[in-house]
Amino acid sequence: MFPWLAHGHLSPFLELSKKLANRNFHVYFCSTPVNLDSIKPKLSPEYHFSIQFVELHLPSSPELPSHYHTTNGLPPHLMKTLKKAFDMASSSFFNILKTLNPDLLIYDFLQPWAPALASSLNIPAVNFLCSSMAMSCFGLNLNKNKEIKFLFPEIYPRDYMEMKLFRVFESSSNQIKDGERAGRCIDQSFHVILAKTFRELEGKYIDYVSVKCNKKIVPVGPLVEDTIHEDDEKTMDHHHHHHDEVIKWLEKKERSTTVFVSFGSEYFLSKEEMEEIAHGLELSKVNFIWVVRFPKGEKINLEESLPEGYLERIQERGKIVEGWAPQRKILGHSSIGGFVSHCGWSSIMESMKLGVPIIAMPMNLDQPINSRIVEAAGVGIEVSRNQSGELEREEMAKTIRKVVVEREGVYVRRKAREMSDVLRKKGEEEIDGVVDELVQLCDMKTNYL
């Protein structure tokens, strides 16, 4: 297993590893030491034999010390530097492959050198995509997105968000654009591509991508962790003592009256965005838990970044948590009635699995598309921005109230529950399909050699 260095990738790769380990696969999980340290506590003892961590060492530099070998908390201007260092680790990765000689490599979207190295060692390699299939529709069509607009108008991002989206594919490091890296990763995938999605949500996009790139797309389902082991919680939380406090606070709120607000692990709000969101939550008059994050190493005072007198005004109605909160545990709580989300793909999957309707506030990357999928599926509503693409407090408050409180939002709340039922009923259906495919590939390797 070889994910890209972002939390939103490590986490689905780790979930898939667990599902495979439960079905007698032995998994080597390869990432940088700082990333492995962050996920070790999430791995309960039952997996200590079947999932083995393998450290990949990136070249360190004064600019990029080893605690920055992850996108989590990475100051945004260092992203290019991180991608460069990642490419430079390809020779170390080759040695790892040679030493372990696995039957199969499952790799991510930014490292086209990984499948190339695997194939030079006769190891079949399969691309696992952690983003939506709709995102891949755009990626495969970069120069002529008119086709997507015509075929799937419902996933086309709102105006100014369109530019933000296309910048993602354009961003480049080592002279290769991310869009092109992703394309090469898809091309080199051996017969099949695994995708973190499910047919009921993205059937037509799965079929489109499959035809476009002439590979079988195998959905792995939403890959949301089912339960949290109590003992894991303790190891995870030695520095998160505010954790129980949050849950205790939630206990006091009425059923479905509170929103959970989070913009993911690597998007940092600007001063203006903080301000609008703070006022939006205040105007909405609903209870809220808001997780606020700043880049690592930046000394920012939370109170100073909020509007004057804010904490006094919201008092018991809102709780602001700095850094980290037990997202799944909060979303699963009966007092939660909505999720104000940046629409990272994993967050959306979690929300759907738990039946929580979404107040969509996409910020960057693939989020504008994910937000459209949420609306198309009827499980959430996007907060409109103004002409110049900025957030507005009144719009935010209005959308929160619509989704959580008001009569007009009843269809969204119902649809969110229905989607959750669909996912519960399916259980491990997709994973069984994945296992069949992977076993075939491993057999092919044996016969092939």
Short mmCIF file of C-alpha atoms in Angstrom, two decimals, residues 86-270:
data_model
loop_
_atom_site.label_atom_id
_atom_site.label_comp_id
_atom_site.label_asym_id
_atom_site.label_seq_id
_atom_site.Cartn_x
_atom_site.Cartn_y
_atom_site.Cartn_z
CA PHE A 86 8.52 12.69 -2.66
CA ASP A 87 9.78 12.20 -6.24
CA MET A 88 13.35 12.13 -4.94
CA ALA A 89 12.44 9.21 -2.70
CA SER A 90 11.67 6.99 -5.68
CA SER A 91 15.02 5.21 -5.50
CA SER A 92 14.41 4.37 -1.83
CA PHE A 93 10.99 3.12 -2.84
CA PHE A 94 12.56 0.91 -5.51
CA ASN A 95 14.78 -0.70 -2.86
CA ILE A 96 11.76 -1.30 -0.63
CA LEU A 97 9.91 -3.02 -3.49
CA LYS A 98 12.93 -5.11 -4.34
CA THR A 99 13.46 -6.21 -0.75
CA LEU A 100 9.83 -7.01 0.09
CA ASN A 101 8.93 -8.35 -3.34
CA PRO A 102 5.15 -8.13 -2.79
CA ASP A 103 2.60 -9.87 -5.03
CA LEU A 104 0.89 -6.59 -5.72
CA LEU A 105 1.41 -2.84 -5.33
CA ILE A 106 -1.57 -0.56 -4.65
CA TYR A 107 -0.52 3.04 -5.29
CA ASP A 108 -2.00 6.54 -5.30
CA PHE A 109 -2.50 9.29 -7.90
CA LEU A 110 0.65 11.45 -7.78
CA GLN A 111 3.46 8.93 -8.13
CA PRO A 112 3.65 7.57 -11.70
CA TRP A 113 7.17 6.32 -10.96
CA ALA A 114 5.79 3.76 -8.48
CA PRO A 115 3.91 1.56 -10.98
CA ALA A 116 6.82 1.95 -13.43
CA LEU A 117 9.29 0.61 -10.85
CA ALA A 118 6.89 -2.20 -9.90
CA SER A 119 6.49 -3.28 -13.49
CA SER A 120 10.28 -3.37 -13.96
CA LEU A 121 10.26 -5.95 -11.14
CA ASN A 122 7.27 -7.85 -12.61
CA ILE A 123 5.03 -6.77 -9.75
CA PRO A 124 1.46 -5.96 -10.89
CA ALA A 125 0.44 -2.47 -9.75
CA VAL A 126 -3.08 -1.14 -9.23
CA ASN A 127 -4.13 2.49 -8.88
CA PHE A 128 -6.43 3.23 -5.94
CA LEU A 129 -8.26 6.54 -6.35
CA CYS A 130 -9.37 8.18 -3.09
CA SER A 131 -11.30 10.99 -4.76
CA SER A 132 -14.66 10.92 -6.51
CA MET A 133 -15.10 9.37 -9.94
CA ALA A 134 -16.61 12.69 -11.01
CA MET A 135 -13.20 14.24 -10.29
CA SER A 136 -11.63 11.65 -12.61
CA CYS A 137 -14.15 12.56 -15.34
CA PHE A 138 -12.69 16.07 -15.30
CA GLY A 139 -9.13 14.83 -15.01
CA LEU A 140 -9.46 12.65 -18.10
CA ASN A 141 -10.93 15.51 -20.09
CA LEU A 142 -8.80 18.43 -19.21
CA ASN A 143 -8.68 20.08 -22.57
CA LYS A 144 -12.30 19.63 -23.48
CA ASN A 145 -14.45 19.87 -20.41
CA LYS A 146 -17.33 20.91 -22.63
CA GLU A 147 -17.99 17.19 -22.92
CA ILE A 148 -18.48 16.86 -19.16
CA LYS A 149 -20.63 19.99 -19.06
CA PHE A 150 -22.82 18.43 -21.74
CA LEU A 151 -22.97 14.89 -20.33
CA PHE A 152 -23.07 15.63 -16.60
CA PRO A 153 -24.15 19.24 -16.07
CA GLU A 154 -25.05 18.41 -12.45
CA ILE A 155 -21.41 18.00 -11.39
CA TYR A 156 -20.07 21.10 -13.10
CA PRO A 157 -18.76 23.46 -10.40
CA ARG A 158 -20.35 26.86 -9.86
CA ASP A 159 -18.69 29.62 -11.93
CA TYR A 160 -15.78 31.01 -9.98
CA MET A 161 -15.22 27.56 -8.41
CA GLU A 162 -14.53 26.23 -11.87
CA MET A 163 -11.27 28.19 -12.02
CA LYS A 164 -10.24 26.93 -8.61
CA LEU A 165 -10.83 23.38 -9.76
CA PHE A 166 -8.79 23.64 -12.95
CA ARG A 167 -5.90 25.16 -11.07
CA VAL A 168 -5.61 21.86 -9.20
CA PHE A 169 -4.78 19.94 -12.37
CA GLU A 170 -2.40 22.69 -13.48
CA SER A 171 -0.29 22.89 -10.33
CA SER A 172 3.07 21.38 -11.17
CA SER A 173 6.24 20.15 -9.50
CA ASN A 174 9.32 18.80 -11.26
CA GLN A 175 7.87 20.09 -14.54
CA ILE A 176 4.94 17.67 -14.38
CA LYS A 177 1.42 18.93 -13.78
CA ASP A 178 -0.65 17.09 -11.20
CA GLY A 179 -3.29 16.37 -13.84
CA GLU A 180 -0.70 14.65 -15.97
CA ARG A 181 0.70 12.69 -13.03
CA ALA A 182 -2.78 11.42 -12.25
CA GLY A 183 -3.29 10.47 -15.90
CA ARG A 184 -0.04 8.50 -15.99
CA CYS A 185 -0.98 6.74 -12.77
CA ILE A 186 -4.30 5.69 -14.32
CA ASP A 187 -2.65 4.53 -17.56
CA GLN A 188 -0.19 2.30 -15.76
CA SER A 189 -2.77 0.56 -13.60
CA PHE A 190 -2.84 -3.18 -14.32
CA HIS A 191 -6.31 -4.03 -15.82
CA VAL A 192 -8.31 -2.56 -12.95
CA ILE A 193 -8.57 0.63 -10.92
CA LEU A 194 -9.89 0.69 -7.37
CA ALA A 195 -12.07 3.66 -6.46
CA LYS A 196 -13.31 4.91 -3.12
CA THR A 197 -16.95 5.28 -4.08
CA PHE A 198 -20.09 3.21 -4.60
CA ARG A 199 -22.34 2.62 -7.60
CA GLU A 200 -25.53 4.07 -6.10
CA LEU A 201 -23.81 7.44 -5.80
CA GLU A 202 -21.54 7.55 -8.85
CA GLY A 203 -22.64 4.78 -11.23
CA LYS A 204 -22.67 6.87 -14.39
CA TYR A 205 -19.30 8.48 -13.65
CA ILE A 206 -17.77 5.07 -12.92
CA ASP A 207 -18.99 3.83 -16.32
CA TYR A 208 -17.74 6.94 -18.11
CA VAL A 209 -14.23 6.69 -16.63
CA SER A 210 -14.11 2.97 -17.29
CA VAL A 211 -14.83 3.45 -21.00
CA LYS A 212 -12.55 6.49 -21.25
CA CYS A 213 -9.48 4.77 -19.83
CA ASN A 214 -10.34 1.22 -20.85
CA LYS A 215 -9.98 -0.30 -17.37
CA LYS A 216 -12.39 -2.03 -15.06
CA ILE A 217 -13.31 0.34 -12.22
CA VAL A 218 -13.85 -1.56 -8.99
CA PRO A 219 -15.61 0.48 -6.28
CA VAL A 220 -14.38 -0.26 -2.75
CA GLY A 221 -17.30 1.44 -1.01
CA PRO A 222 -17.13 4.46 1.32
CA LEU A 223 -14.45 2.89 3.59
CA VAL A 224 -15.65 4.55 6.74
CA GLU A 225 -14.24 3.03 9.90
CA ASP A 226 -17.08 1.28 11.66
CA THR A 227 -16.28 1.37 15.30
CA ILE A 228 -13.66 2.95 17.43
CA HIS A 229 -11.94 0.63 19.87
CA GLU A 230 -12.12 2.16 23.30
CA ASP A 231 -8.46 1.39 24.03
CA ASP A 232 -7.38 3.03 20.77
CA GLU A 233 -9.21 6.12 21.84
CA LYS A 234 -7.07 6.39 24.93
CA THR A 235 -3.80 6.07 23.06
CA MET A 236 -5.02 8.53 20.48
CA ASP A 237 -6.17 10.98 23.04
CA HIS A 238 -3.45 11.44 25.56
CA HIS A 239 -3.29 15.04 24.33
CA HIS A 240 -6.96 15.35 23.46
CA HIS A 241 -8.41 15.61 26.92
CA HIS A 242 -11.05 18.06 25.70
CA HIS A 243 -12.53 15.16 23.83
CA ASP A 244 -14.93 13.82 26.45
CA GLU A 245 -15.84 17.36 27.27
CA VAL A 246 -17.11 17.83 23.69
CA ILE A 247 -19.25 14.70 23.89
CA LYS A 248 -20.57 15.70 27.33
CA TRP A 249 -21.48 19.11 25.89
CA LEU A 250 -23.30 17.41 22.99
CA GLU A 251 -25.27 15.21 25.40
CA LYS A 252 -26.98 18.32 26.73
CA LYS A 253 -28.30 19.38 23.31
CA GLU A 254 -31.65 18.31 21.85
CA ARG A 255 -31.81 15.73 19.09
CA SER A 256 -30.63 16.97 15.67
CA THR A 257 -30.13 20.59 16.76
CA THR A 258 -26.39 20.96 16.44
CA VAL A 259 -24.06 21.31 13.45
CA PHE A 260 -20.50 20.03 13.28
CA VAL A 261 -18.21 22.46 11.42
CA SER A 262 -14.88 21.40 9.96
CA PHE A 263 -12.80 22.32 6.92
CA GLY A 264 -10.48 19.31 6.89
CA SER A 265 -6.89 18.76 7.89
CA GLU A 266 -5.11 20.89 5.33
CA TYR A 267 -7.19 23.89 4.45
CA PHE A 268 -6.48 26.96 6.55
CA LEU A 269 -9.09 29.70 6.63
CA SER A 270 -8.12 33.27 5.79
#
